[in-house]
mmCIF file of C-alpha atoms and ligand atoms in Angstrom:
data_model
loop_
_atom_site.group_PDB
_atom_site.id
_atom_site.type_symbol
_atom_site.label_atom_id
_atom_site.label_comp_id
_atom_site.label_asym_id
_atom_site.label_seq_id
_atom_site.Cartn_x
_atom_site.Cartn_y
_atom_site.Cartn_z
ATOM 1 C CA MET A 40 54.385 2.326 18.832
ATOM 2 C CA SER A 41 54.804 -1.313 19.941
ATOM 3 C CA MET A 42 52.657 -0.512 22.957
ATOM 4 C CA LEU A 43 50.050 1.784 21.404
ATOM 5 C CA LEU A 44 49.517 -0.413 18.335
ATOM 6 C CA HIS A 45 49.468 -3.671 20.289
ATOM 7 C CA PRO A 46 46.200 -5.556 19.520
ATOM 8 C CA THR A 47 45.389 -5.557 23.235
ATOM 9 C CA PHE A 48 45.381 -1.744 23.230
ATOM 10 C CA ILE A 49 43.529 -1.422 19.937
ATOM 11 C CA ALA A 50 40.696 -3.836 20.839
ATOM 12 C CA PRO A 51 38.961 -1.509 23.382
ATOM 13 C CA PHE A 52 38.743 1.240 20.734
ATOM 14 C CA ILE A 53 37.040 -1.135 18.305
ATOM 15 C CA ARG A 54 34.432 -1.787 21.024
ATOM 16 C CA ILE A 55 34.079 1.851 22.095
ATOM 17 C CA GLY A 56 30.481 2.093 20.842
ATOM 18 C CA ASP A 57 29.493 -0.907 22.922
ATOM 19 C CA TRP A 58 31.269 0.540 25.953
ATOM 20 C CA LEU A 59 29.533 3.917 25.573
ATOM 21 C CA GLN A 60 26.138 2.236 25.495
ATOM 22 C CA HIS A 61 26.966 0.012 28.430
ATOM 23 C CA GLU A 62 25.729 1.038 31.870
ATOM 24 C CA SER A 63 29.201 0.848 33.422
ATOM 25 C CA ALA A 64 29.823 0.262 37.083
ATOM 26 C CA PRO A 65 31.768 3.142 38.697
ATOM 27 C CA GLY A 66 35.400 2.881 37.717
ATOM 28 C CA SER A 67 34.819 0.552 34.799
ATOM 29 C CA CYS A 68 37.042 1.534 31.895
ATOM 30 C CA MET A 69 37.150 0.693 28.195
ATOM 31 C CA PHE A 70 40.010 -1.710 28.727
ATOM 32 C CA LYS A 71 38.233 -3.678 31.437
ATOM 33 C CA HIS A 72 34.998 -3.686 29.451
ATOM 34 C CA THR A 73 36.821 -5.438 26.592
ATOM 35 C CA HIS A 74 39.297 -7.635 28.445
ATOM 36 C CA GLY A 75 37.562 -8.302 31.762
ATOM 37 C CA GLN A 76 40.494 -6.904 33.744
ATOM 38 C CA THR A 77 42.353 -3.625 34.037
ATOM 39 C CA LEU A 78 45.488 -2.924 32.070
ATOM 40 C CA TRP A 79 47.545 -3.230 35.262
ATOM 41 C CA GLU A 80 45.943 -6.538 36.218
ATOM 42 C CA MET A 81 46.747 -7.879 32.761
ATOM 43 C CA ALA A 82 50.334 -6.630 33.001
ATOM 44 C CA ASP A 83 50.617 -8.308 36.394
ATOM 45 C CA GLY A 84 49.610 -11.682 34.945
ATOM 46 C CA ASP A 85 51.427 -11.527 31.608
ATOM 47 C CA ALA A 86 55.194 -10.915 31.723
ATOM 48 C CA ALA A 87 55.507 -10.242 27.976
ATOM 49 C CA PHE A 88 52.684 -7.681 28.033
ATOM 50 C CA ASN A 89 54.164 -6.116 31.198
ATOM 51 C CA GLU A 90 57.449 -5.651 29.345
ATOM 52 C CA ILE A 91 55.716 -4.009 26.362
ATOM 53 C CA VAL A 92 53.926 -1.530 28.663
ATOM 54 C CA ASN A 93 57.030 -0.707 30.690
ATOM 55 C CA ASP A 94 59.161 -0.312 27.545
ATOM 56 C CA GLY A 95 56.522 1.932 25.971
ATOM 57 C CA MET A 96 56.441 4.232 28.968
ATOM 58 C CA ALA A 97 60.239 4.252 29.186
ATOM 59 C CA SER A 98 60.423 5.327 25.510
ATOM 60 C CA ASP A 99 58.164 8.269 26.328
ATOM 61 C CA SER A 100 60.378 9.186 29.285
ATOM 62 C CA LEU A 101 63.579 9.020 27.241
ATOM 63 C CA PHE A 102 62.103 11.613 24.892
ATOM 64 C CA VAL A 103 60.316 13.897 27.372
ATOM 65 C CA MET A 104 62.680 13.926 30.348
ATOM 66 C CA ASP A 105 65.613 15.217 28.369
ATOM 67 C CA ILE A 106 63.561 18.289 27.432
ATOM 68 C CA LEU A 107 62.101 18.663 30.941
ATOM 69 C CA VAL A 108 65.434 18.734 32.776
ATOM 70 C CA ARG A 109 66.961 21.021 30.144
ATOM 71 C CA GLU A 110 64.099 23.504 29.707
ATOM 72 C CA HIS A 111 62.457 23.415 33.159
ATOM 73 C CA GLY A 112 65.159 22.051 35.465
ATOM 74 C CA GLU A 113 64.527 24.908 37.908
ATOM 75 C CA VAL A 114 61.579 22.974 39.389
ATOM 76 C CA PHE A 115 64.038 20.409 40.814
ATOM 77 C CA LYS A 116 66.343 22.977 42.424
ATOM 78 C CA GLY A 117 66.391 22.978 46.232
ATOM 79 C CA ILE A 118 64.678 19.599 46.541
ATOM 80 C CA GLY A 119 66.398 17.036 48.764
ATOM 81 C CA SER A 120 64.268 14.027 47.847
ATOM 82 C CA LEU A 121 61.688 13.146 45.217
ATOM 83 C CA VAL A 122 59.376 10.186 44.729
ATOM 84 C CA ASP A 123 58.159 9.351 41.231
ATOM 85 C CA VAL A 124 54.753 7.879 41.996
ATOM 86 C CA ALA A 125 53.806 5.139 39.523
ATOM 87 C CA GLY A 126 57.131 5.865 37.874
ATOM 88 C CA GLY A 127 57.314 2.771 35.672
ATOM 89 C CA ASN A 128 60.770 1.217 35.393
ATOM 90 C CA GLY A 129 62.455 4.360 36.733
ATOM 91 C CA THR A 130 63.556 5.928 33.442
ATOM 92 C CA ALA A 131 62.169 9.357 34.397
ATOM 93 C CA ALA A 132 63.517 9.242 37.969
ATOM 94 C CA LYS A 133 66.940 8.238 36.670
ATOM 95 C CA ALA A 134 66.934 11.188 34.255
ATOM 96 C CA ILE A 135 66.265 13.503 37.221
ATOM 97 C CA ALA A 136 68.903 11.796 39.385
ATOM 98 C CA ARG A 137 71.432 12.060 36.560
ATOM 99 C CA ALA A 138 70.792 15.781 35.997
ATOM 100 C CA PHE A 139 70.458 16.630 39.719
ATOM 101 C CA PRO A 140 72.655 14.215 41.721
ATOM 102 C CA GLU A 141 71.823 16.098 44.935
ATOM 103 C CA VAL A 142 68.186 14.945 44.674
ATOM 104 C CA LYS A 143 67.598 11.516 46.246
ATOM 105 C CA CYS A 144 65.155 9.884 43.835
ATOM 106 C CA SER A 145 62.875 6.941 44.427
ATOM 107 C CA VAL A 146 60.178 5.215 42.388
ATOM 108 C CA MET A 147 56.938 3.884 43.815
ATOM 109 C CA GLU A 148 55.257 1.266 41.627
ATOM 110 C CA LEU A 149 53.129 -1.855 41.555
ATOM 111 C CA ALA A 150 55.087 -4.947 42.616
ATOM 112 C CA HIS A 151 55.183 -6.539 39.142
ATOM 113 C CA VAL A 152 56.741 -3.383 37.646
ATOM 114 C CA VAL A 153 59.340 -3.175 40.423
ATOM 115 C CA GLN A 154 60.135 -6.849 39.798
ATOM 116 C CA ASP A 155 60.504 -6.247 36.038
ATOM 117 C CA ALA A 156 62.899 -3.349 36.705
ATOM 118 C CA ALA A 157 64.918 -5.507 39.122
ATOM 119 C CA ASP A 158 65.035 -8.426 36.667
ATOM 120 C CA ARG A 159 66.432 -6.200 33.964
ATOM 121 C CA GLY A 160 69.023 -4.590 36.245
ATOM 122 C CA GLY A 161 70.436 -1.051 36.229
ATOM 123 C CA GLY A 162 72.543 -0.415 33.132
ATOM 124 C CA ASP A 163 71.996 3.319 33.512
ATOM 125 C CA GLY A 164 75.492 4.668 33.762
ATOM 126 C CA GLY A 165 75.742 4.236 37.516
ATOM 127 C CA VAL A 166 72.590 6.209 38.323
ATOM 128 C CA GLU A 167 70.760 4.562 41.205
ATOM 129 C CA VAL A 168 67.192 5.113 42.317
ATOM 130 C CA GLU A 169 65.371 3.267 45.059
ATOM 131 C CA PHE A 170 62.272 1.234 44.151
ATOM 132 C CA VAL A 171 59.349 0.868 46.533
ATOM 133 C CA ALA A 172 56.535 -1.578 45.741
ATOM 134 C CA GLY A 173 53.037 -0.475 46.686
ATOM 135 C CA ASP A 174 49.679 0.928 45.710
ATOM 136 C CA MET A 175 49.573 4.703 45.275
ATOM 137 C CA PHE A 176 45.902 4.731 46.291
ATOM 138 C CA GLU A 177 46.891 3.289 49.682
ATOM 139 C CA SER A 178 49.985 5.349 50.511
ATOM 140 C CA VAL A 179 52.917 7.175 48.996
ATOM 141 C CA PRO A 180 56.449 7.190 50.480
ATOM 142 C CA PRO A 181 57.438 10.510 52.069
ATOM 143 C CA ALA A 182 59.670 12.877 50.080
ATOM 144 C CA ASP A 183 60.139 16.607 49.579
ATOM 145 C CA ALA A 184 58.425 16.378 46.183
ATOM 146 C CA VAL A 185 56.038 14.013 44.450
ATOM 147 C CA PHE A 186 56.536 13.578 40.709
ATOM 148 C CA LEU A 187 53.562 12.431 38.618
ATOM 149 C CA LYS A 188 53.959 11.794 34.905
ATOM 150 C CA ASN A 189 51.107 10.427 32.793
ATOM 151 C CA GLU A 190 49.200 9.596 35.959
ATOM 152 C CA LEU A 191 46.286 11.943 36.480
ATOM 153 C CA ILE A 192 44.214 10.039 33.919
ATOM 154 C CA PHE A 193 43.940 7.011 36.185
ATOM 155 C CA LYS A 194 41.431 5.612 38.664
HETATM 156 C C1 SAM B 418 50.782 5.404 31.970
HETATM 157 S S1 SAM B 418 51.972 4.556 32.979
HETATM 158 C C2 SAM B 418 53.021 5.926 33.444
HETATM 159 C C3 SAM B 418 54.373 5.453 33.925
HETATM 160 C C4 SAM B 418 55.354 6.608 34.207
HETATM 161 N N1 SAM B 418 54.822 7.546 35.185
HETATM 162 C C5 SAM B 418 55.705 7.312 32.926
HETATM 163 O O1 SAM B 418 55.183 8.381 32.647
HETATM 164 O O2 SAM B 418 56.512 6.745 32.177
HETATM 165 C C6 SAM B 418 51.027 4.294 34.494
HETATM 166 C C7 SAM B 418 51.827 3.575 35.556
HETATM 167 O O3 SAM B 418 51.026 3.530 36.738
HETATM 168 C C8 SAM B 418 51.299 2.316 37.396
HETATM 169 N N2 SAM B 418 50.187 2.068 38.322
HETATM 170 C C9 SAM B 418 48.903 1.764 38.007
HETATM 171 N N3 SAM B 418 48.163 1.652 39.123
HETATM 172 C C10 SAM B 418 49.006 1.891 40.177
HETATM 173 C C11 SAM B 418 48.828 1.914 41.600
HETATM 174 N N4 SAM B 418 47.637 1.672 42.140
HETATM 175 N N5 SAM B 418 49.909 2.195 42.378
HETATM 176 C C12 SAM B 418 51.119 2.443 41.820
HETATM 177 N N6 SAM B 418 51.349 2.443 40.477
HETATM 178 C C13 SAM B 418 50.308 2.170 39.667
HETATM 179 C C14 SAM B 418 51.421 1.310 36.271
HETATM 180 O O4 SAM B 418 52.113 0.154 36.666
HETATM 181 C C15 SAM B 418 52.150 2.134 35.218
HETATM 182 O O5 SAM B 418 53.549 1.942 35.266
#
């Protein structure tokens, strides 16, 4: 709720009529139309906002991943390695690593998110995942499986 009801998130919806009537350049989104930069660019330049976004996504993962590994854990069976592409602060990857210790989990994320995760440290009951900084539109680290959560809406 702190993320979704943040004034920065609400503002683009207030201007949605203007955005719909605007002849947008390819790739221009509501957020950029209102704020002049993408959500991820803003998070990169504003540590407090970055924390709100990463915490919001982690809250979603804490809720969803518990159900996923319990109800559909079979999808992770037989996998040696997994990369959570754009995996936020690693909450989802850590849930997988905790439930399936035989799966080597890594998280690929933008550098400012990796830095935020490093600054805040582990504190996840000894579960370790590797973080890789990068741009998923350039390349993705090799692994047996790619995990995408809340991602296909982007670009
Ligand atoms: C909606 S969040 C989803 C985070 C996570 N997958 C989850 O479900 O909790 C989108 C994530 O994509 C990341 N992201 C955006 N553009 C990216 C890019 N070009 N390469 C890698 N990660 C990116 C953001 O930093 C953000 O953490």
